[in-house]
CSV table of N, CA and C in Angstrom, one decimal:
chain,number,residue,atom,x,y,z
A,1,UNK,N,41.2,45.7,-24.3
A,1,UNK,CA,41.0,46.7,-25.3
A,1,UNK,C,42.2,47.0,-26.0
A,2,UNK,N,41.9,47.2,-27.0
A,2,UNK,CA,43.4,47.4,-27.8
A,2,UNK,C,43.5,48.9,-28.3
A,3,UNK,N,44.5,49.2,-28.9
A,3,UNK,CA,45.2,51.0,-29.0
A,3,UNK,C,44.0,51.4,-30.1
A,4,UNK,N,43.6,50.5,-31.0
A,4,UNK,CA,43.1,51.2,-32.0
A,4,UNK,C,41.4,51.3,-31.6
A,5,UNK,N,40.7,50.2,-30.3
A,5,UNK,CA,39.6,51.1,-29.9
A,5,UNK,C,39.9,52.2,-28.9
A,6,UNK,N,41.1,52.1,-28.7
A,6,UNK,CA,41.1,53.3,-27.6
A,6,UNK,C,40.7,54.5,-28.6
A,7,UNK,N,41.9,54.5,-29.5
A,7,UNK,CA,42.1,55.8,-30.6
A,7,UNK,C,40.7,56.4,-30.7
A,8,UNK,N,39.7,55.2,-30.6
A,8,UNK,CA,38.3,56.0,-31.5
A,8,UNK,C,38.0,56.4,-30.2
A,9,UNK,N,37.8,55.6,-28.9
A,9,UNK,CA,37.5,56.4,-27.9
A,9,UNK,C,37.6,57.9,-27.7
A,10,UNK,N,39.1,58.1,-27.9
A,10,UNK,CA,39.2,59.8,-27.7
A,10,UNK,C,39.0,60.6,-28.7
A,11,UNK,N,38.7,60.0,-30.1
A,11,UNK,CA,38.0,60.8,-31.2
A,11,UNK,C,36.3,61.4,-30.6
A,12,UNK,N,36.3,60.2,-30.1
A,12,UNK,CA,34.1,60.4,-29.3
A,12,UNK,C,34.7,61.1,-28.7
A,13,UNK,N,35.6,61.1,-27.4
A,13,UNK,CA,35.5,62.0,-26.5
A,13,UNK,C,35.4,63.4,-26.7
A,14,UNK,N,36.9,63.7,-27.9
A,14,UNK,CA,36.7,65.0,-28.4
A,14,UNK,C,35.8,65.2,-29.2
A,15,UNK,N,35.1,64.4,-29.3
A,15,UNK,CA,33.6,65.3,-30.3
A,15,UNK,C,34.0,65.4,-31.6
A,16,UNK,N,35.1,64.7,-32.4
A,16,UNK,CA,35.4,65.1,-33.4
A,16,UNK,C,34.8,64.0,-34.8
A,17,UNK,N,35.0,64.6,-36.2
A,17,UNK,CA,34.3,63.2,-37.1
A,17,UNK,C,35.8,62.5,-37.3
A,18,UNK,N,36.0,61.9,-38.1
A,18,UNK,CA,36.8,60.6,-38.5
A,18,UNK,C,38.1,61.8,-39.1
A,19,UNK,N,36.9,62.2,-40.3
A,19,UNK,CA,37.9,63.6,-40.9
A,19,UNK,C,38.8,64.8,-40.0
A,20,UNK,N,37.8,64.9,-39.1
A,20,UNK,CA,38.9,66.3,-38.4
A,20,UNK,C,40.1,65.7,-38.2
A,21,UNK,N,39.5,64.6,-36.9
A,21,UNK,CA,40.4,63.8,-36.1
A,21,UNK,C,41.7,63.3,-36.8
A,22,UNK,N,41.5,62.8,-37.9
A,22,UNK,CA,42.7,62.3,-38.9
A,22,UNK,C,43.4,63.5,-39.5
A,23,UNK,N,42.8,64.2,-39.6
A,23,UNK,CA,43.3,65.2,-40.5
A,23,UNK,C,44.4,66.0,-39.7
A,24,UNK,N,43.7,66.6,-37.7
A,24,UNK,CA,44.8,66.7,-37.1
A,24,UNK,C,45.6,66.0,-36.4
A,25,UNK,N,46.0,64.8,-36.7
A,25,UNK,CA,47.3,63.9,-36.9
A,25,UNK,C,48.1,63.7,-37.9
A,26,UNK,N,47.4,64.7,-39.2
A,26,UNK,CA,48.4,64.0,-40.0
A,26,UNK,C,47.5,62.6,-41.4
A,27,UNK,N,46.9,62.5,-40.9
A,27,UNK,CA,46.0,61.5,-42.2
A,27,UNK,C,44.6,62.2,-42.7
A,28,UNK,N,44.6,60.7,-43.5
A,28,UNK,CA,43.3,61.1,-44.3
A,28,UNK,C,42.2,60.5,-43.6
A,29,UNK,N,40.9,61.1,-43.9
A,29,UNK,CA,40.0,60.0,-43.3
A,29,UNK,C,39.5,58.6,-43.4
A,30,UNK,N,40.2,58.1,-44.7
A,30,UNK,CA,40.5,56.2,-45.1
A,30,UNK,C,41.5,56.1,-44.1
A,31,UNK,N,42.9,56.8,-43.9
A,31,UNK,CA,43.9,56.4,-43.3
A,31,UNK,C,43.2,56.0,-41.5
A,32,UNK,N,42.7,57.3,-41.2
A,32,UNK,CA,42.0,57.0,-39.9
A,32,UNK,C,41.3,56.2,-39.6
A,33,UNK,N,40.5,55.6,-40.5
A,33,UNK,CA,39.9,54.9,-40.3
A,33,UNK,C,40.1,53.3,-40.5
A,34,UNK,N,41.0,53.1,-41.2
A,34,UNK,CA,41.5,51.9,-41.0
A,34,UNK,C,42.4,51.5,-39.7
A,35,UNK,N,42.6,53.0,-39.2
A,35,UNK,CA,43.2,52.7,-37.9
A,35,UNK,C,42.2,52.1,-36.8
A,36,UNK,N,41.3,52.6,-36.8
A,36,UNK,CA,40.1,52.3,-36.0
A,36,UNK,C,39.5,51.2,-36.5
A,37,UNK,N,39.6,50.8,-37.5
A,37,UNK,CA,38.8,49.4,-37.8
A,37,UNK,C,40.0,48.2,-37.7
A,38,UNK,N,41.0,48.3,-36.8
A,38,UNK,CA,41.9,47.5,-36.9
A,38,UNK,C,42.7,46.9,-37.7
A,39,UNK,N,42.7,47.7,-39.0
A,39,UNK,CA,43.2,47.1,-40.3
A,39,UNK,C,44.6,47.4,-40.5
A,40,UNK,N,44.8,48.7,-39.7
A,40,UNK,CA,46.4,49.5,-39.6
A,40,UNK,C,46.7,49.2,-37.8
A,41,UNK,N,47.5,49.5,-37.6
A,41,UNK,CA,48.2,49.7,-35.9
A,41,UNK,C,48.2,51.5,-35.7
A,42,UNK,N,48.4,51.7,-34.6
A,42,UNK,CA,48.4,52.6,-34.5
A,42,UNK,C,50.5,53.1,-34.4
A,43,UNK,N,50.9,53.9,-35.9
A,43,UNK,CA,52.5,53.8,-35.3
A,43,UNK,C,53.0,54.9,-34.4
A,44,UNK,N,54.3,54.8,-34.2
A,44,UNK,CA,54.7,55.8,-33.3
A,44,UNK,C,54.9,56.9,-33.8
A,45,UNK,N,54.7,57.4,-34.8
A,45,UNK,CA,54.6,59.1,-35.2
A,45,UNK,C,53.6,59.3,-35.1
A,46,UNK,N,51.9,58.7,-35.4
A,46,UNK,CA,50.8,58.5,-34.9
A,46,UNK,C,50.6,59.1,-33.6
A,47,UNK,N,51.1,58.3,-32.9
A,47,UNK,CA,51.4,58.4,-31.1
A,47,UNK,C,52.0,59.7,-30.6
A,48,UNK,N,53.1,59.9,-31.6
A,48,UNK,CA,54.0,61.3,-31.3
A,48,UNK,C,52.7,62.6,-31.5
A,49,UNK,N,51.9,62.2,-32.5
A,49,UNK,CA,51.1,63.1,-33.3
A,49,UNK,C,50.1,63.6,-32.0
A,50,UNK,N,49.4,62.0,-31.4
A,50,UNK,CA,48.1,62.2,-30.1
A,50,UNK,C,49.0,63.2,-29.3
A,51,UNK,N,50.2,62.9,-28.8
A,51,UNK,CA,50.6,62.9,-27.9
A,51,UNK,C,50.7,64.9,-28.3
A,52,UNK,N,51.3,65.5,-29.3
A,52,UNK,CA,51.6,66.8,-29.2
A,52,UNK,C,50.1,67.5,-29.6
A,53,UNK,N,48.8,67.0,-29.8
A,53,UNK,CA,47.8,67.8,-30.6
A,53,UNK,C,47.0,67.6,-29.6
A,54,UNK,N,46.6,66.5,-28.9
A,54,UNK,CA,45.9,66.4,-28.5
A,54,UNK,C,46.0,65.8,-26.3
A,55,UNK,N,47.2,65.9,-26.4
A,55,UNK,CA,47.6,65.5,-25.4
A,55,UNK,C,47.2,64.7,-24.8
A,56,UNK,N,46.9,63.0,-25.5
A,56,UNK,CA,47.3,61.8,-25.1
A,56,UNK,C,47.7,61.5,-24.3
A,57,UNK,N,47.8,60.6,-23.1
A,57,UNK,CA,48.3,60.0,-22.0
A,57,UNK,C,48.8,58.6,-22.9
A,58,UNK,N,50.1,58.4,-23.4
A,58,UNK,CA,50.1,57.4,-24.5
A,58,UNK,C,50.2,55.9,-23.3
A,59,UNK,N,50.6,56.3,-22.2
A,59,UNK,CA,50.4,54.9,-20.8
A,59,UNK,C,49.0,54.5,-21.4
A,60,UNK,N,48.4,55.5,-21.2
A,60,UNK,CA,46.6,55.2,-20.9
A,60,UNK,C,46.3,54.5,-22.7
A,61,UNK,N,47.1,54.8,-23.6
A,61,UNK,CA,46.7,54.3,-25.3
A,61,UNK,C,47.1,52.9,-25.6
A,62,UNK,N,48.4,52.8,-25.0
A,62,UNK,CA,49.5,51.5,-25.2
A,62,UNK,C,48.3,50.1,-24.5
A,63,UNK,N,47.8,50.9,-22.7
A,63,UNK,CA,47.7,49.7,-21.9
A,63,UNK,C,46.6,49.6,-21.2
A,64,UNK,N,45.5,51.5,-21.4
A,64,UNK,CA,44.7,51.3,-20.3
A,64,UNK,C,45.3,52.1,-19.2
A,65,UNK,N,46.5,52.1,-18.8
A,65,UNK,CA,46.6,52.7,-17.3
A,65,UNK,C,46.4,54.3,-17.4
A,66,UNK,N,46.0,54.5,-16.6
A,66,UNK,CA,46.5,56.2,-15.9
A,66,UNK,C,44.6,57.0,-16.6
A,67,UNK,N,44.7,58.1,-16.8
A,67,UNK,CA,44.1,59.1,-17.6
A,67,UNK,C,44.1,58.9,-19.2
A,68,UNK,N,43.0,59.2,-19.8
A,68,UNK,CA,43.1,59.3,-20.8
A,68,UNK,C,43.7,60.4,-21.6
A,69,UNK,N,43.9,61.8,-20.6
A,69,UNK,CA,44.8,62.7,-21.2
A,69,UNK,C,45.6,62.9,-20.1
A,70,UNK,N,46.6,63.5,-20.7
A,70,UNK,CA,47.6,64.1,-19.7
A,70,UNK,C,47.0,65.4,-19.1
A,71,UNK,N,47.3,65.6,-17.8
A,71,UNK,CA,47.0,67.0,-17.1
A,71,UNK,C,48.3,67.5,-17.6
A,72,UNK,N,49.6,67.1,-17.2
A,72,UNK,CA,50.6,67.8,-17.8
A,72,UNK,C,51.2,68.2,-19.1
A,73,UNK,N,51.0,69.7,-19.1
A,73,UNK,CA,51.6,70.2,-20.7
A,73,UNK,C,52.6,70.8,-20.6
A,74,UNK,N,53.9,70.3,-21.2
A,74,UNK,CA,55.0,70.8,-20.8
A,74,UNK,C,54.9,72.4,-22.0
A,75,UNK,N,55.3,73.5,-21.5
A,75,UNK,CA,55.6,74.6,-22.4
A,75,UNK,C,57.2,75.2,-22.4
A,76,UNK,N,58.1,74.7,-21.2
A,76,UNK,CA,59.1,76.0,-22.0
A,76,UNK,C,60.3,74.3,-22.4
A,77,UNK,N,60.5,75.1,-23.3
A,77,UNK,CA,61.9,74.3,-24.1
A,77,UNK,C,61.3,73.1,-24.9
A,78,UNK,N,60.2,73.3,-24.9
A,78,UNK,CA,59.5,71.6,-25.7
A,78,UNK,C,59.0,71.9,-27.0
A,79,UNK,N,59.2,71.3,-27.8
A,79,UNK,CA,59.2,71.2,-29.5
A,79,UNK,C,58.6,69.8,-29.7
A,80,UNK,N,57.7,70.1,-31.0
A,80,UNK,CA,57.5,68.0,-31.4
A,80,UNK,C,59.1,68.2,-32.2
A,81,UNK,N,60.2,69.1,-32.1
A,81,UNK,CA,61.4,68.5,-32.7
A,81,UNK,C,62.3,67.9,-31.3
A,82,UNK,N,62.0,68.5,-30.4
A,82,UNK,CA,62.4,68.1,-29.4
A,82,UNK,C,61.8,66.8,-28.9
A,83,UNK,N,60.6,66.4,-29.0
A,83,UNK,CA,59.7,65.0,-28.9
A,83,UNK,C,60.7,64.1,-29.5
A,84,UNK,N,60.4,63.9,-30.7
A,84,UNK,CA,60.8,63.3,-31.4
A,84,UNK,C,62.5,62.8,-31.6
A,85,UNK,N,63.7,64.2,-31.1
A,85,UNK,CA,64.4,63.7,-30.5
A,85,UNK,C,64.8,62.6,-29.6
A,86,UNK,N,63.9,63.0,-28.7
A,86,UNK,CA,64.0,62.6,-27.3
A,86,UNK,C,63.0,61.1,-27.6
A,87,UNK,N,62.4,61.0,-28.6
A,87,UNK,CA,61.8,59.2,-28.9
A,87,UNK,C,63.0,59.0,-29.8
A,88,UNK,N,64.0,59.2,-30.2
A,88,UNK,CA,65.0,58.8,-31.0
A,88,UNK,C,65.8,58.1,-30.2
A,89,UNK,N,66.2,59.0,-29.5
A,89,UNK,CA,66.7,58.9,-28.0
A,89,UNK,C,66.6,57.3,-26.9
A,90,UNK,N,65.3,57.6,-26.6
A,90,UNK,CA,65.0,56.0,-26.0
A,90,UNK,C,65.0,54.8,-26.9
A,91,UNK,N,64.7,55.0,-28.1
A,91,UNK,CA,64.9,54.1,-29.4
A,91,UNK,C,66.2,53.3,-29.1
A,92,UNK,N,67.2,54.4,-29.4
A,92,UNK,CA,68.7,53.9,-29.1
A,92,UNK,C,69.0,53.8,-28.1
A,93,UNK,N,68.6,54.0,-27.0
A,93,UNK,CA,68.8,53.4,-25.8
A,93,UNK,C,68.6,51.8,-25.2
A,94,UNK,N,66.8,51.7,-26.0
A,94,UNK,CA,66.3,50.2,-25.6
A,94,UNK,C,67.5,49.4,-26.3
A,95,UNK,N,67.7,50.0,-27.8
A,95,UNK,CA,68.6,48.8,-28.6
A,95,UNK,C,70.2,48.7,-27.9
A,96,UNK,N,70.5,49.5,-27.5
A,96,UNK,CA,71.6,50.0,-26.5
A,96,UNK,C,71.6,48.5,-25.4
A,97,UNK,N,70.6,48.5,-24.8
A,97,UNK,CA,70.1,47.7,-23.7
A,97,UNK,C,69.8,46.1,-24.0
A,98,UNK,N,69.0,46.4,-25.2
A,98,UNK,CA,69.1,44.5,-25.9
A,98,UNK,C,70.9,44.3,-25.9
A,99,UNK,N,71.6,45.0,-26.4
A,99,UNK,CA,72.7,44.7,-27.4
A,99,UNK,C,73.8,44.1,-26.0
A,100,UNK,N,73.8,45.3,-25.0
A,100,UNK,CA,74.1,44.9,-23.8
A,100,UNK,C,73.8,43.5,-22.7
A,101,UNK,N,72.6,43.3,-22.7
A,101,UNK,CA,72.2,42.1,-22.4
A,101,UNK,C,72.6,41.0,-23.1
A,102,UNK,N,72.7,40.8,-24.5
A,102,UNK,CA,73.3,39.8,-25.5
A,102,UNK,C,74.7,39.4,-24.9
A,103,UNK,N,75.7,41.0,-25.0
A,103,UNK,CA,76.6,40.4,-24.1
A,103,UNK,C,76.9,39.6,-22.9
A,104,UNK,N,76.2,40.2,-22.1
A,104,UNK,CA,76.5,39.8,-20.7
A,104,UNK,C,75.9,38.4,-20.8
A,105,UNK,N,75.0,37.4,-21.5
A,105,UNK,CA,74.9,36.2,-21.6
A,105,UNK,C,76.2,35.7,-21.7
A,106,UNK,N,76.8,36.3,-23.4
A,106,UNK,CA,78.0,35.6,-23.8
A,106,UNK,C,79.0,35.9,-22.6
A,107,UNK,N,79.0,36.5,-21.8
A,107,UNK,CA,80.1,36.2,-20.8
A,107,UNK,C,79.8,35.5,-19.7
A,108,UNK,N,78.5,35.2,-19.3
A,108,UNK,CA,78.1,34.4,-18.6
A,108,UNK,C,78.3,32.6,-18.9
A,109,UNK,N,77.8,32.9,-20.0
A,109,UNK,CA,78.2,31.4,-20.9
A,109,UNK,C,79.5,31.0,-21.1
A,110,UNK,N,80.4,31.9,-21.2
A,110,UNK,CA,81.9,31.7,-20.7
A,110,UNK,C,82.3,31.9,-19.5
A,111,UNK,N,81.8,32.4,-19.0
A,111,UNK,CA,82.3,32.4,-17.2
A,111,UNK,C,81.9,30.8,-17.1
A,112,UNK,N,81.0,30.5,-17.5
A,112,UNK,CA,79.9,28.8,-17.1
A,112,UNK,C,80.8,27.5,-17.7
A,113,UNK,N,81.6,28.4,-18.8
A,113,UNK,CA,82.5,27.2,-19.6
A,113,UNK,C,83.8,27.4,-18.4
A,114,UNK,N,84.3,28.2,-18.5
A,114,UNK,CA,85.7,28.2,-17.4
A,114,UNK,C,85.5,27.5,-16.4
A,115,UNK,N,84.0,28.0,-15.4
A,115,UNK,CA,83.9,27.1,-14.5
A,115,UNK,C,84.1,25.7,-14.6
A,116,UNK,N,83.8,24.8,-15.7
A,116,UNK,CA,83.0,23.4,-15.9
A,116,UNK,C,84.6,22.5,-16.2
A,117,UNK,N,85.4,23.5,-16.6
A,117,UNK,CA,86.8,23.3,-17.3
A,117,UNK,C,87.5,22.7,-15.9
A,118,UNK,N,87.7,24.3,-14.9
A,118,UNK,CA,88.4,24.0,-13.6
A,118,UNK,C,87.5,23.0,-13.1
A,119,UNK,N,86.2,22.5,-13.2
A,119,UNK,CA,86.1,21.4,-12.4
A,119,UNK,C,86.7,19.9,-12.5
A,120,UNK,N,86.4,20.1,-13.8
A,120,UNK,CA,86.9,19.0,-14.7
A,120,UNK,C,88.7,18.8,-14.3
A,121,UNK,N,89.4,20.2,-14.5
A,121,UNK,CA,90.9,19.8,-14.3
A,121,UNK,C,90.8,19.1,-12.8
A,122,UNK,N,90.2,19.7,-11.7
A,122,UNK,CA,90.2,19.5,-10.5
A,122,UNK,C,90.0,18.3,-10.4
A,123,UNK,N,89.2,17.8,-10.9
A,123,UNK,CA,88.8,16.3,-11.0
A,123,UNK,C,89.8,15.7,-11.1
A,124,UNK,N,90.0,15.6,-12.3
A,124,UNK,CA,91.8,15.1,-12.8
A,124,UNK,C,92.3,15.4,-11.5
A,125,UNK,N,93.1,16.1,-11.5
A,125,UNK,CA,94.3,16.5,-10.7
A,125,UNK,C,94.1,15.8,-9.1
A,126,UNK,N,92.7,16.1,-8.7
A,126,UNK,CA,92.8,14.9,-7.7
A,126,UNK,C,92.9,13.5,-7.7
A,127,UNK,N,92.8,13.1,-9.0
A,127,UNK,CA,92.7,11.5,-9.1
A,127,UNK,C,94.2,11.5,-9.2
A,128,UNK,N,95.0,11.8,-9.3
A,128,UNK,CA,96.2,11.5,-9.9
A,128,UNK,C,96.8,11.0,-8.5
């Protein structure tokens, strides 16, 4: 099942038409509904949107797992400015983490070259 029949799923669940539903996220009712007809994706301010209005379980939107809503609502110190921070956040982190991994190849692939080198001199040096 993919994010965009989930989406409609919890439009049915909450009882709502195409129009409310879109409207409290943030769209129009074309906009929503191309969501649901698989013609748009569903993006991450979208997600940000389930997630503060309607309290989305976005595990359960992405994959299927868990609840379709969250039981937990966070209330003290939580803002969708603070949300959205804090998805800024992980943003630069993942890329943080690719950029990191890039490295550590390139030093592995030179650790791999040094190695190949000394074996080579070794080689030599015992034939001599």
């Amino acid at each position: 099942m993919t994010e965009n029949q989930r989406i409609k799923i919890i439009r049915k669940f909450l009882g709502m038409t195409q129009v409310d539903f879109g409207a409290s996220i943030g769209l129009t009712q074309a906009g929503y509904s191309d969501i649901e007809r698989g013609k748009n994706n569903v993006s991450g301010k979208i997600k940000i949107m389930l997630k503060q209005v309607h309290q989305v379980n976005l595990a359960w939107l992405e994959s299927g797992d868990g609840e379709m809503i969250d039981t937990f609502i966070p209330t003290k110190g939580w803002s969708p400015e603070k949300l959205a921070d804090d998805q800024k956040q992980i943003e630069n982190l993942k890329l943080e983490i690719d950029r990191l991994n890039a490295e550590n190849k390139l030093y592995r692939d030179l650790l791999d070259s040094k190695l190949k080198m000394i074996a080579t001199l070794e080689e030599r040096f015992g034939k001599e």
